XYZ file of C-alpha atoms in Angstrom:
761
model
C -13.274 62.372 -8.019
C -15.864 65.047 -10.427
C -16.018 62.967 -13.762
C -16.291 59.685 -14.862
C -15.975 58.051 -18.054
C -19.125 56.082 -19.597
C -19.371 53.720 -22.888
C -22.405 53.902 -24.924
C -24.374 53.427 -28.021
C -25.638 56.385 -30.360
C -27.070 55.272 -33.480
C -24.993 52.804 -34.968
C -21.493 54.230 -33.519
C -20.061 53.230 -30.565
C -18.787 56.673 -28.836
C -16.971 57.841 -25.375
C -17.982 60.901 -23.463
C -17.608 62.695 -20.324
C -19.760 63.703 -17.918
C -20.130 65.948 -14.843
C -21.208 64.245 -11.867
C -22.334 65.682 -8.555
C -20.057 64.998 -5.760
C -23.176 63.572 -3.928
C -25.211 61.361 -6.705
C -28.866 59.696 -6.030
C -28.034 56.354 -7.305
C -30.653 54.378 -8.018
C -31.206 50.911 -6.153
C -28.551 48.193 -7.667
C -27.708 44.994 -6.668
C -24.388 43.971 -6.590
C -22.966 40.626 -8.672
C -22.452 38.359 -5.336
C -26.731 39.314 -4.876
C -27.617 38.830 -8.266
C -25.974 35.089 -8.135
C -27.184 34.079 -4.790
C -30.520 35.408 -6.535
C -30.158 33.393 -9.591
C -29.381 30.084 -7.355
C -32.821 30.625 -5.633
C -34.311 30.721 -8.658
C -32.711 27.471 -9.941
C -33.038 25.367 -6.808
C -37.275 26.677 -7.081
C -37.398 25.202 -10.665
C -35.450 21.717 -9.589
C -38.548 21.365 -7.332
C -40.884 21.686 -10.089
C -38.932 19.878 -13.206
C -35.391 18.128 -12.943
C -35.332 19.796 -16.586
C -34.219 22.538 -14.980
C -31.006 20.797 -14.819
C -30.085 22.289 -18.320
C -30.208 25.879 -17.252
C -27.081 25.096 -14.706
C -24.441 25.223 -17.643
C -25.568 28.424 -18.753
C -26.077 30.120 -15.485
C -22.497 29.129 -14.654
C -21.118 30.699 -17.895
C -23.250 33.710 -17.283
C -21.451 34.122 -13.418
C -17.643 33.207 -15.559
C -18.494 35.894 -18.013
C -19.446 38.585 -15.186
C -16.029 37.504 -12.705
C -14.270 38.221 -16.144
C -15.834 41.131 -16.265
C -15.204 42.484 -12.817
C -11.405 41.095 -13.303
C -11.386 43.494 -16.567
C -12.868 46.552 -14.997
C -10.487 45.987 -12.242
C -7.242 46.773 -14.519
C -8.927 50.096 -15.864
C -8.171 53.027 -13.700
C -11.000 54.914 -14.483
C -13.301 51.911 -13.137
C -11.687 51.839 -9.878
C -14.004 53.809 -8.261
C -17.575 52.680 -10.099
C -16.854 48.894 -10.870
C -18.364 46.066 -9.070
C -15.730 43.599 -7.976
C -18.051 41.294 -5.644
C -17.184 38.334 -7.601
C -13.388 38.691 -7.396
C -13.620 39.418 -3.422
C -15.850 36.384 -2.888
C -15.008 33.984 -0.494
C -15.714 30.718 0.694
C -19.270 32.632 2.662
C -20.369 33.516 -0.993
C -20.144 30.121 -2.155
C -21.816 28.688 1.173
C -24.550 31.167 0.453
C -24.709 30.041 -3.167
C -25.100 26.550 -1.954
C -27.684 27.265 0.745
C -29.881 29.402 -1.832
C -30.228 26.586 -4.092
C -30.827 24.023 -1.636
C -33.670 25.907 0.465
C -36.469 25.382 -2.303
C -35.714 22.165 -2.502
C -36.862 21.769 1.233
C -40.600 21.729 -1.000
C -39.582 18.148 -1.437
C -40.229 16.915 2.206
C -44.197 17.369 0.998
C -43.572 13.574 -0.442
C -42.352 11.714 2.536
C -44.678 13.651 4.878
C -47.840 13.317 2.693
C -46.590 9.526 1.919
C -46.449 8.699 5.672
C -50.066 10.298 6.314
C -51.653 8.667 3.129
C -50.054 5.305 3.117
C -49.313 4.563 6.831
C -45.836 3.840 5.941
C -42.245 5.217 5.928
C -41.113 6.637 1.791
C -37.861 5.334 2.442
C -34.573 6.984 0.791
C -34.909 4.865 -2.555
C -38.541 5.655 -3.295
C -38.515 9.146 -2.122
C -35.390 9.320 -4.878
C -36.755 7.443 -7.746
C -39.946 9.852 -7.223
C -37.910 12.887 -7.274
C -36.240 11.852 -10.588
C -39.260 10.308 -12.070
C -37.924 7.241 -12.174
C -40.838 5.763 -13.819
C -40.174 7.933 -16.853
C -36.797 6.801 -17.110
C -37.019 3.701 -19.240
C -38.535 6.448 -21.891
C -35.290 8.625 -21.803
C -32.512 6.885 -24.512
C -29.292 8.795 -23.969
C -27.684 7.528 -27.348
C -30.766 8.261 -29.270
C -28.928 11.272 -30.810
C -26.671 8.946 -32.256
C -28.475 5.702 -33.445
C -31.743 7.627 -34.170
C -31.692 10.009 -37.022
C -35.780 9.906 -37.159
C -35.640 11.897 -33.909
C -33.624 14.874 -35.743
C -37.089 14.531 -38.018
C -39.410 14.844 -35.379
C -37.699 18.127 -33.964
C -37.472 19.773 -37.177
C -41.139 19.037 -37.894
C -42.298 20.451 -34.424
C -39.855 23.548 -35.052
C -41.273 23.798 -38.456
C -44.590 23.774 -37.506
C -44.505 26.621 -34.616
C -42.185 29.058 -36.486
C -42.912 28.223 -40.629
C -39.854 28.908 -42.847
C -39.774 32.469 -43.002
C -39.215 32.725 -39.359
C -36.869 30.427 -38.851
C -34.376 32.292 -40.929
C -35.205 35.395 -39.425
C -34.321 33.499 -35.994
C -31.297 32.022 -37.625
C -30.260 36.092 -38.778
C -31.240 36.999 -35.441
C -28.644 34.634 -33.676
C -25.832 35.402 -36.205
C -26.627 39.284 -35.565
C -26.605 38.710 -31.507
C -23.346 36.534 -31.907
C -22.048 39.883 -33.829
C -23.078 42.396 -31.599
C -22.815 40.056 -28.238
C -21.614 37.294 -28.215
C -21.301 36.040 -24.300
C -24.959 36.378 -24.751
C -25.382 34.570 -27.731
C -23.489 31.840 -26.445
C -25.608 31.493 -23.016
C -28.731 31.584 -24.827
C -27.424 28.617 -27.359
C -26.245 26.690 -24.514
C -30.073 26.711 -22.821
C -31.529 26.187 -26.241
C -29.251 23.175 -27.225
C -29.894 21.628 -23.455
C -33.402 21.501 -24.164
C -33.154 20.035 -27.555
C -30.517 17.461 -26.798
C -32.964 16.625 -24.021
C -36.235 16.221 -26.930
C -34.177 14.286 -29.064
C -33.469 11.711 -26.445
C -36.871 11.430 -24.728
C -39.875 8.999 -26.143
C -42.802 10.556 -24.858
C -45.772 12.117 -27.277
C -46.237 15.103 -25.789
C -42.526 15.840 -26.592
C -43.770 19.479 -27.956
C -44.040 20.447 -24.156
C -40.509 19.486 -23.317
C -39.042 22.315 -25.716
C -40.941 25.187 -25.055
C -37.982 26.915 -23.137
C -36.275 26.632 -26.569
C -39.460 28.169 -28.448
C -38.552 30.965 -26.046
C -35.317 31.144 -26.506
C -35.920 31.432 -30.549
C -38.273 34.031 -29.341
C -35.929 36.153 -28.301
C -33.772 35.521 -31.664
C -36.824 36.815 -33.378
C -37.155 39.546 -31.896
C -32.902 40.493 -32.206
C -33.341 39.331 -36.206
C -36.106 41.598 -36.711
C -34.596 44.357 -35.230
C -31.257 43.716 -36.877
C -33.396 43.818 -40.385
C -34.923 46.764 -39.160
C -31.262 48.437 -38.271
C -29.130 47.410 -41.003
C -31.851 47.942 -43.331
C -32.556 51.314 -42.156
C -28.425 52.215 -42.813
C -28.243 50.714 -45.824
C -31.448 52.022 -47.465
C -30.819 55.365 -45.103
C -34.518 54.981 -44.282
C -35.320 58.159 -42.128
C -38.782 57.850 -42.873
C -41.141 56.686 -39.731
C -43.618 55.519 -42.150
C -41.335 52.831 -44.201
C -39.976 51.738 -40.650
C -43.150 50.810 -39.597
C -43.838 49.195 -43.148
C -40.844 47.216 -42.657
C -41.669 46.258 -39.073
C -44.693 45.388 -40.418
C -43.563 42.835 -43.300
C -41.506 41.293 -40.676
C -44.293 40.359 -38.455
C -46.455 39.246 -41.078
C -45.239 35.551 -41.262
C -45.878 35.337 -37.393
C -49.423 36.801 -37.412
C -50.609 34.241 -40.458
C -49.087 31.719 -38.413
C -51.036 32.700 -35.414
C -54.185 32.690 -37.749
C -53.242 29.284 -38.916
C -52.544 27.580 -35.923
C -55.705 29.315 -33.704
C -58.402 26.713 -34.890
C -56.352 23.832 -33.088
C -55.755 26.056 -30.772
C -59.168 27.295 -29.317
C -60.367 25.587 -26.936
C -63.599 27.953 -25.980
C -66.372 25.225 -27.155
C -64.227 22.348 -25.262
C -66.315 21.494 -22.314
C -63.819 18.678 -21.078
C -66.255 15.506 -21.465
C -68.090 17.943 -18.682
C -71.576 16.554 -20.260
C -69.732 12.718 -20.375
C -68.757 12.864 -16.449
C -72.009 14.321 -15.712
C -74.063 11.159 -17.140
C -71.568 8.633 -16.022
C -71.597 9.873 -12.173
C -75.482 9.806 -12.577
C -75.324 6.263 -12.930
C -76.640 4.392 -9.991
C -72.947 3.272 -9.273
C -72.464 1.196 -6.024
C -71.339 3.104 -3.126
C -67.783 3.579 -2.631
C -66.892 2.007 -5.528
C -63.967 2.557 -7.802
C -63.488 4.106 -11.222
C -59.968 3.520 -13.299
C -60.269 6.046 -15.695
C -57.958 7.362 -18.410
C -55.865 10.856 -18.078
C -59.026 12.227 -20.651
C -61.798 11.041 -18.207
C -60.200 11.927 -15.503
C -60.881 15.298 -15.598
C -64.466 15.740 -15.691
C -65.385 12.892 -12.718
C -62.646 14.285 -10.687
C -63.718 18.359 -11.250
C -67.252 17.007 -10.720
C -66.556 15.233 -7.408
C -63.937 17.445 -5.970
C -65.724 20.986 -6.844
C -69.181 20.251 -6.994
C -69.344 17.617 -4.735
C -71.157 14.860 -6.794
C -70.447 10.789 -5.168
C -67.772 12.064 -2.929
C -67.875 8.249 -2.084
C -66.194 7.291 -5.064
C -62.231 6.348 -5.778
C -61.421 8.249 -9.003
C -57.939 7.411 -9.945
C -55.734 7.276 -13.128
C -52.840 5.055 -13.427
C -49.490 5.195 -15.462
C -49.711 2.038 -17.178
C -51.757 -1.063 -17.876
C -49.468 -2.961 -15.730
C -50.760 -0.884 -12.880
C -54.567 -0.985 -13.797
C -54.314 -4.216 -13.715
C -53.054 -4.670 -10.176
C -55.150 -2.261 -9.040
C -58.108 -3.829 -10.630
C -57.083 -7.554 -8.765
C -56.662 -5.739 -5.327
C -59.852 -4.221 -5.220
C -62.112 -7.042 -6.629
C -60.231 -9.389 -3.822
C -60.961 -6.993 -1.591
C -64.548 -6.841 -2.519
C -64.944 -3.773 -3.445
C -67.226 -2.823 -7.062
C -64.711 -1.411 -9.658
C -65.860 0.087 -13.054
C -63.876 1.318 -15.712
C -63.598 4.171 -17.660
C -60.676 3.120 -20.248
C -59.943 -0.075 -22.342
C -58.474 -2.598 -20.445
C -57.524 -5.749 -22.618
C -57.257 -9.255 -21.684
C -60.304 -9.446 -18.828
C -62.795 -11.150 -20.688
C -62.338 -15.209 -19.651
C -60.847 -13.644 -16.020
C -63.741 -11.472 -15.120
C -67.341 -11.033 -15.738
C -67.946 -7.787 -17.707
C -70.995 -5.375 -18.327
C -72.077 -2.139 -19.202
C -73.405 0.491 -16.689
C -74.095 3.248 -19.109
C -70.642 4.162 -20.516
C -68.369 2.546 -18.180
C -67.856 -0.964 -17.645
C -67.966 -3.294 -14.343
C -65.737 -5.926 -14.201
C -66.503 -8.301 -11.026
C -66.062 -11.546 -10.207
C -69.644 -13.475 -10.260
C -71.843 -12.923 -13.539
C -75.500 -11.733 -13.398
C -78.332 -14.335 -13.455
C -81.062 -12.432 -12.480
C -82.001 -9.263 -12.846
C -83.745 -7.401 -9.918
C -85.075 -3.510 -9.358
C -83.860 -2.979 -12.779
C -85.939 -1.437 -15.034
C -85.895 -2.565 -18.364
C -88.951 -3.357 -21.178
C -88.974 -7.288 -21.349
C -88.760 -8.668 -24.771
C -88.010 -12.220 -25.970
C -86.099 -11.667 -29.502
C -84.041 -14.725 -30.049
C -80.798 -14.522 -32.329
C -79.658 -18.364 -32.747
C -78.360 -19.296 -29.046
C -78.851 -15.805 -27.437
C -81.837 -14.150 -26.450
C -82.554 -10.386 -26.018
C -84.086 -10.488 -22.539
C -84.703 -6.863 -22.726
C -83.809 -3.277 -23.126
C -83.792 0.113 -21.436
C -83.487 3.285 -23.223
C -81.285 5.701 -21.866
C -79.902 9.090 -21.028
C -77.497 9.748 -23.879
C -74.338 12.172 -22.504
C -74.818 14.107 -25.790
C -78.184 15.731 -26.901
C -77.636 14.556 -30.345
C -77.235 11.015 -29.448
C -79.877 8.059 -28.801
C -78.578 5.610 -26.386
C -79.886 2.413 -25.022
C -78.588 -1.137 -23.009
C -79.448 -4.259 -24.332
C -79.638 -7.284 -21.727
C -78.390 -10.405 -23.004
C -78.506 -14.102 -22.024
C -77.583 -17.558 -23.184
C -77.950 -20.841 -22.224
C -74.950 -22.451 -23.644
C -71.646 -21.961 -24.287
C -71.008 -19.449 -27.477
C -67.888 -20.776 -29.766
C -67.496 -18.091 -31.876
C -67.824 -14.318 -31.030
C -70.152 -12.344 -32.261
C -70.721 -8.370 -32.813
C -73.947 -6.092 -32.036
C -75.393 -3.969 -34.719
C -78.305 -1.124 -34.282
C -79.430 1.014 -36.944
C -82.917 3.244 -37.437
C -84.670 1.782 -40.092
C -83.928 3.254 -43.129
C -80.504 4.615 -41.886
C -77.181 3.410 -41.952
C -76.023 0.758 -39.144
C -73.667 1.173 -36.083
C -70.023 -0.330 -36.547
C -69.997 -3.479 -35.203
C -68.796 -4.375 -31.720
C -68.096 -6.965 -28.793
C -70.977 -6.318 -26.141
C -70.540 -4.502 -22.927
C -68.728 -1.627 -24.550
C -66.252 -3.811 -27.187
C -65.130 -5.377 -24.013
C -66.859 -8.829 -23.762
C -66.991 -11.236 -26.645
C -69.612 -13.453 -26.740
C -67.465 -16.545 -26.523
C -66.193 -15.361 -22.800
C -70.030 -15.946 -21.769
C -70.892 -18.514 -18.848
C -74.050 -20.298 -19.506
C -77.349 -18.378 -17.669
C -75.282 -15.142 -17.459
C -77.162 -12.106 -18.374
C -74.715 -9.271 -19.801
C -76.280 -5.697 -19.921
C -74.922 -4.179 -23.109
C -74.754 -0.241 -23.584
C -74.504 1.844 -27.096
C -74.946 5.299 -28.034
C -74.673 7.000 -31.686
C -75.559 9.958 -33.301
C -79.363 10.279 -33.716
C -80.480 11.006 -37.406
C -81.153 15.135 -38.177
C -84.690 15.600 -38.622
C -86.246 18.278 -40.081
C -89.620 17.658 -38.449
C -90.488 14.927 -35.884
C -91.022 11.256 -36.878
C -91.130 7.742 -35.345
C -88.261 5.757 -36.123
C -87.953 2.152 -35.462
C -84.741 0.809 -33.495
C -83.261 -2.412 -35.132
C -80.519 -4.662 -33.723
C -78.587 -7.529 -35.321
C -76.293 -10.078 -34.273
C -73.609 -11.477 -36.454
C -70.385 -12.770 -37.209
C -67.809 -9.492 -37.429
C -66.990 -8.152 -40.853
C -70.525 -9.383 -42.064
C -71.843 -7.102 -45.001
C -74.805 -4.868 -43.949
C -76.800 -6.055 -46.403
C -76.533 -10.022 -45.077
C -77.458 -8.820 -40.756
C -80.710 -10.157 -40.400
C -82.820 -6.922 -38.344
C -85.119 -7.416 -35.625
C -87.066 -4.697 -34.578
C -86.860 -3.574 -31.216
C -89.366 -0.706 -30.560
C -90.178 2.575 -32.437
C -89.278 5.817 -30.985
C -90.549 9.294 -31.488
C -87.946 11.071 -32.079
C -88.151 15.432 -32.391
C -86.661 17.636 -34.999
C -83.325 19.103 -34.764
C -82.843 22.401 -33.258
C -80.655 24.574 -34.648
C -77.114 23.634 -33.826
C -74.191 26.176 -33.607
C -72.072 24.509 -35.977
C -68.189 25.675 -36.941
C -68.711 27.971 -40.031
C -70.711 30.995 -39.957
C -73.101 32.750 -42.698
C -75.216 35.338 -43.141
C -77.372 34.448 -45.837
C -80.525 34.251 -47.412
C -81.961 31.558 -49.768
C -85.610 32.939 -50.424
C -87.139 32.143 -47.203
C -84.782 30.654 -45.704
C -82.089 32.070 -43.455
C -78.377 30.020 -43.290
C -77.024 30.592 -39.812
C -73.766 27.838 -39.590
C -72.698 24.913 -41.591
C -69.868 22.083 -41.185
C -68.363 19.829 -44.033
C -64.849 19.038 -44.457
C -62.587 21.216 -46.803
C -61.191 18.252 -48.704
C -62.759 14.664 -49.648
C -61.418 11.766 -51.649
C -62.645 10.963 -54.691
C -65.607 9.285 -54.796
C -66.320 9.812 -51.135
C -70.060 11.288 -50.038
C -69.235 14.270 -48.908
C -71.013 15.192 -45.487
C -72.713 18.417 -45.116
C -74.464 19.892 -41.820
C -76.492 22.826 -42.111
C -78.431 25.019 -39.648
C -80.758 27.963 -39.422
C -84.301 29.474 -39.810
C -87.290 28.260 -42.292
C -87.916 25.425 -43.647
C -84.939 23.515 -45.640
C -87.604 21.294 -47.293
C -86.383 22.638 -50.784
C -82.833 23.496 -50.282
C -80.745 22.160 -53.192
C -76.452 21.426 -52.606
C -74.060 21.383 -55.711
C -70.855 21.115 -56.379
C -69.909 23.434 -59.521
C -66.044 24.666 -60.561
C -67.394 28.356 -61.229
C -68.870 30.572 -58.207
C -72.612 31.957 -58.458
C -72.788 34.977 -60.321
C -74.832 37.951 -59.362
C -78.654 38.632 -61.083
C -80.743 41.336 -61.023
C -83.485 39.903 -58.234
C -84.889 40.934 -55.726
C -84.544 38.737 -52.297
C -88.015 37.643 -50.691
C -88.524 38.498 -46.514
C -88.198 35.161 -44.584
C -91.846 34.288 -43.321
C -90.864 31.405 -40.968
C -88.693 31.325 -38.415
C -88.527 28.086 -37.198
C -84.695 26.838 -36.605
C -83.805 23.771 -38.077
C -80.630 21.680 -38.482
C -80.250 19.593 -41.857
C -77.912 16.636 -42.788
C -77.258 15.469 -45.950
C -74.112 13.895 -47.969
C -73.457 14.798 -51.340
C -72.061 12.763 -54.803
C -68.489 13.225 -55.495
C -67.809 11.369 -58.571
C -66.091 14.119 -59.975
C -62.488 14.895 -61.391
C -59.959 15.846 -59.073
C -60.033 19.587 -58.654
C -61.408 22.606 -56.299
C -65.240 23.206 -56.346
C -67.820 25.788 -55.050
C -70.554 24.152 -52.656
C -73.475 25.967 -53.306
C -77.192 25.976 -52.012
C -79.877 27.057 -53.632
C -83.826 26.933 -54.170
C -85.526 26.608 -57.645
C -86.637 29.834 -59.180
C -85.471 31.747 -55.916
C -82.968 34.625 -55.337
C -80.750 34.378 -52.514
C -78.657 37.223 -50.934
C -75.403 35.915 -49.702
C -74.176 38.380 -47.222
C -75.006 41.774 -45.571
C -75.472 44.145 -48.244
C -74.897 41.928 -51.115
C -76.407 41.639 -54.496
C -78.876 38.857 -55.362
C -77.590 35.706 -56.853
C -79.653 32.538 -58.014
C -77.148 30.437 -55.359
C -74.993 31.186 -52.278
C -71.264 29.378 -52.207
C -71.191 27.714 -48.675
C -66.919 27.640 -49.126
C -64.593 25.674 -51.439
C -64.126 21.847 -50.883
C -60.801 20.270 -53.012
C -61.254 16.587 -54.427
C -58.369 15.003 -54.319
C -57.183 11.592 -54.468
C -56.522 8.686 -56.875
C -57.482 5.424 -56.651
C -55.221 3.563 -54.085
C -52.799 0.942 -55.518
C -53.824 -2.659 -55.608
C -51.392 -3.277 -52.796
C -52.568 -0.045 -50.387
C -54.352 -1.428 -47.157
C -57.573 0.851 -46.613
C -58.346 1.277 -43.078
C -61.885 2.851 -42.646
C -60.817 5.322 -45.695
C -59.339 7.207 -42.599
C -55.662 5.910 -43.520
C -54.270 3.590 -46.194
C -50.788 1.779 -45.672
C -48.805 2.100 -48.502
C -46.120 -0.456 -47.938
C -44.109 -2.128 -45.247
C -40.150 -2.646 -45.578
C -39.031 -4.985 -43.544
C -35.491 -5.480 -43.904
C -34.951 -9.030 -42.465
C -37.693 -10.901 -41.875
C -35.770 -13.832 -40.039
C -35.842 -13.358 -36.322
C -33.679 -14.286 -33.643
C -34.901 -14.798 -29.902
C -34.289 -11.395 -27.472
C -33.380 -9.454 -30.580
C -35.562 -6.571 -32.108
C -37.553 -6.657 -35.611
C -36.768 -2.751 -37.671
C -39.600 -1.584 -40.103
C -40.624 1.162 -41.605
C -44.137 1.413 -42.742
C -45.682 4.221 -45.108
C -48.953 6.036 -44.297
C -51.471 8.235 -46.710
C -53.940 10.185 -45.054
C -57.232 10.069 -46.723
C -59.471 12.198 -44.323
C -59.567 14.664 -41.709
C -59.595 12.459 -38.521
C -60.617 14.532 -34.864
C -59.264 11.495 -33.350
C -55.932 10.279 -32.468
C -55.624 6.709 -33.301
C -52.947 4.564 -32.306
C -51.059 2.019 -34.064
C -50.144 -1.630 -33.099
C -48.263 -4.256 -34.302
C -47.915 -7.100 -32.597
C -45.689 -10.410 -33.717
C -47.653 -13.744 -33.067
C -46.480 -17.205 -33.498
C -48.681 -20.341 -34.895
C -50.920 -19.897 -31.710
C -51.529 -16.346 -31.844
C -49.629 -15.563 -28.688
C -47.854 -12.519 -28.898
C -43.792 -12.667 -28.427
C -43.342 -8.896 -29.131
C -45.769 -5.445 -29.566
C -45.417 -1.644 -30.075
C -48.876 0.197 -29.465
C -47.943 4.073 -30.410
C -49.037 7.187 -31.879
C -47.166 7.524 -35.105
C -43.373 9.069 -35.512
C -42.755 7.862 -32.016
C -45.879 9.228 -30.378
C -44.981 12.604 -31.812
C -47.343 12.883 -34.788
C -50.743 12.314 -33.501
C -53.251 11.537 -36.612
C -55.482 14.649 -35.866
C -52.686 16.322 -36.859
C -52.521 14.932 -40.047
C -53.391 16.058 -43.254
C -55.428 14.544 -46.400
C -53.405 13.682 -48.911
C -49.890 13.362 -47.037
C -47.647 10.537 -46.673
C -45.887 9.761 -43.486
C -42.874 7.430 -43.459
C -42.941 5.887 -39.562
C -40.143 3.399 -38.313
C -40.956 0.791 -36.024
C -38.646 -1.401 -33.536
C -40.292 -4.188 -31.781
C -38.183 -6.091 -29.116
C -39.383 -9.715 -29.304
C -39.272 -12.033 -26.459
C -36.205 -14.401 -25.098
C -37.843 -17.408 -25.733
C -38.738 -17.549 -29.318
C -39.116 -21.343 -30.291
C -38.136 -22.386 -34.123
C -40.921 -21.738 -36.383
C -43.672 -19.716 -38.615
C -44.312 -16.314 -36.850
C -46.725 -13.195 -38.481
C -47.108 -9.392 -38.183
C -50.028 -7.888 -37.623
C -50.744 -4.084 -38.014
C -53.906 -2.085 -36.988
C -55.431 0.902 -35.848
C -57.803 1.213 -32.403
C -59.102 4.460 -30.285
C -57.457 4.681 -27.262
C -60.352 5.437 -25.062
C -62.558 2.131 -26.372
C -60.227 -0.154 -27.724
C -62.097 -0.059 -30.913
C -60.479 -0.771 -34.099
C -60.552 0.975 -37.521
C -61.758 -1.734 -39.933
C -60.186 -2.881 -42.866
C -62.187 -2.282 -45.969
C -62.082 -3.934 -49.045
C -62.570 -2.556 -53.044
C -66.043 -1.982 -52.729
C -65.746 -0.255 -48.860
C -67.042 -3.268 -47.068
C -65.241 -4.193 -43.812
C -63.286 -7.320 -44.273
C -60.675 -7.395 -41.121
C -59.332 -5.218 -38.583
C -55.664 -5.833 -39.276
C -53.263 -6.227 -42.038
C -51.583 -9.592 -41.663
C -48.032 -10.090 -42.773
C -46.876 -13.645 -43.335
C -43.598 -15.147 -43.598
C -41.430 -14.044 -40.345
C -39.723 -17.113 -38.917
C -37.235 -18.363 -36.543
C -34.625 -20.950 -37.792
């Protein structure tokens, strides 16, 4: 009774040793196996109240209980464990299982909130069917295809890409080694963790959603454990095989192992850093400062709801408004119809197609108001009257607005027509001498001119970047009205007003510098790392001094040091400069240099003076696009469309593969649309999605990257025989604006690719 046998690890040898213990030991606080099992059931129930994917933790939890039961049974056989073993699982009866069920079910009572609040908010009982549908996420069940892991091999490519992006090849090899090492040392733990990892990977293989990476976070956590085990295993095996006993050498090995992870962290940081993102707070403030109708409703998308809801709930701005986000276009349309039928004013903060011809649309700042009746008179609206005529359409007035972004210009144009317009016309604006804005339909691109009624007044809001001026200047605002894709030189501009614009203040741009060129101090700059051949390289530069004589070059060799004496800055006037550089150079890497004629430059703290400073390297890449490629606004090129069978069957599916080429860096996430239309342009099949089944947004694409993107379009059941076409294009979900298709001269010729020769026999 005074002795016990302990088994432990000492270095790499498994040893047995005896130790004398006191007759009355002061034992630490311990939990029995049944207590731990009860706690596990409670945690699982708590997880189920948060998200139903916790169900994937139940099989590995049951396996853990089984292993614990087997361990207790084995210990019972060994005589020397009779006194010190834990046999609570072996002795557990029906009360134990009842306790487990209660521990699991207790946290699920949190779901009682749903029927209680439903009754209070909607004035009716929630009902069992609706309650179950909410708990299991019924409205998302269409995205869950449980056989996708068998029939859709693209899902494996998507999951593989997500894992590779987050870990890299070196870390993935270490993770695999860690799993195998753990499997050898403690196979029960390895199998249990693998079951957890497999459950969440299986779910991701079958769940068609854009934010797929969120659902494999538990799998990443398991892989993190395997990575740590792999690193420890390498140190342990390497130290034994190489007889490394030096602490310094062990530290060096640990540093080498963790270096790939540190490099991944550095590379991913710019895409994860949100410190400069205000969450559209400026946009939301500008919207709620508009003269919105009392007790109106704002239907917003998932991005724009955040600033509006925050300002209303946290800052108390416009508490009378109903601000909401809904799951899909059908829900938005139903909500819009119902509220307008009740006489409530409704504003849209998202693109909603198909409203023209049904409702009258007009801008109120960046919002679009949908109404049942048109405006025919302007009362109490502070505008500047004009008498400009654009064919059958008159510009009856304009109002310069306060833009949400201080670097933008905003104006509302007030259009009116006395007759029906047969064709849609786009609105173009520019500051004389500068590039025009892309043409768009009036009222935030919602309301084509051929949907207007005679006598209707259409307020039309526009916001676009203001020119970066080095000194105050008066600029002339001009407007043109023309068919879509009219070349800029063919537009007939009319002068609206002249506006005095201030010089640009010093801006905080992404690239910091500590450089002085003559009397100019460079603070920050912004330019792309990669640009297509013969595409102008945009450059923004901010600092102190007078930038009038600055010169910029792309050169193959870095600036050379010279024995020059830098001058002292004599002007502390802040500035921001915007310019473009010609890239008519052979493909390769170039140094973007900045200099002033016959003036020394100091390119950093305690650096020798040179004739110029390098702002960084720019890679010019890309070859002329094939004649068959389709260029979407110099951002994306369509290289190939493969359609195995162009013969359509009613109710069947059209399968195709598209090959894209990334032409430039994109900060936006564009949505690709594919529409099958008949001879009357009636849509009989459609897909709108981010690329690769919603999992690879364009903001993550790398210039020069080729993406193979498969699609399946479900066709209507009532397809009459005849000819059909496939339309392929891109648009920005926030405003519905499409990327124009450019010709070889860079001029927009369409907003989609049209593929004919589809037919129903």
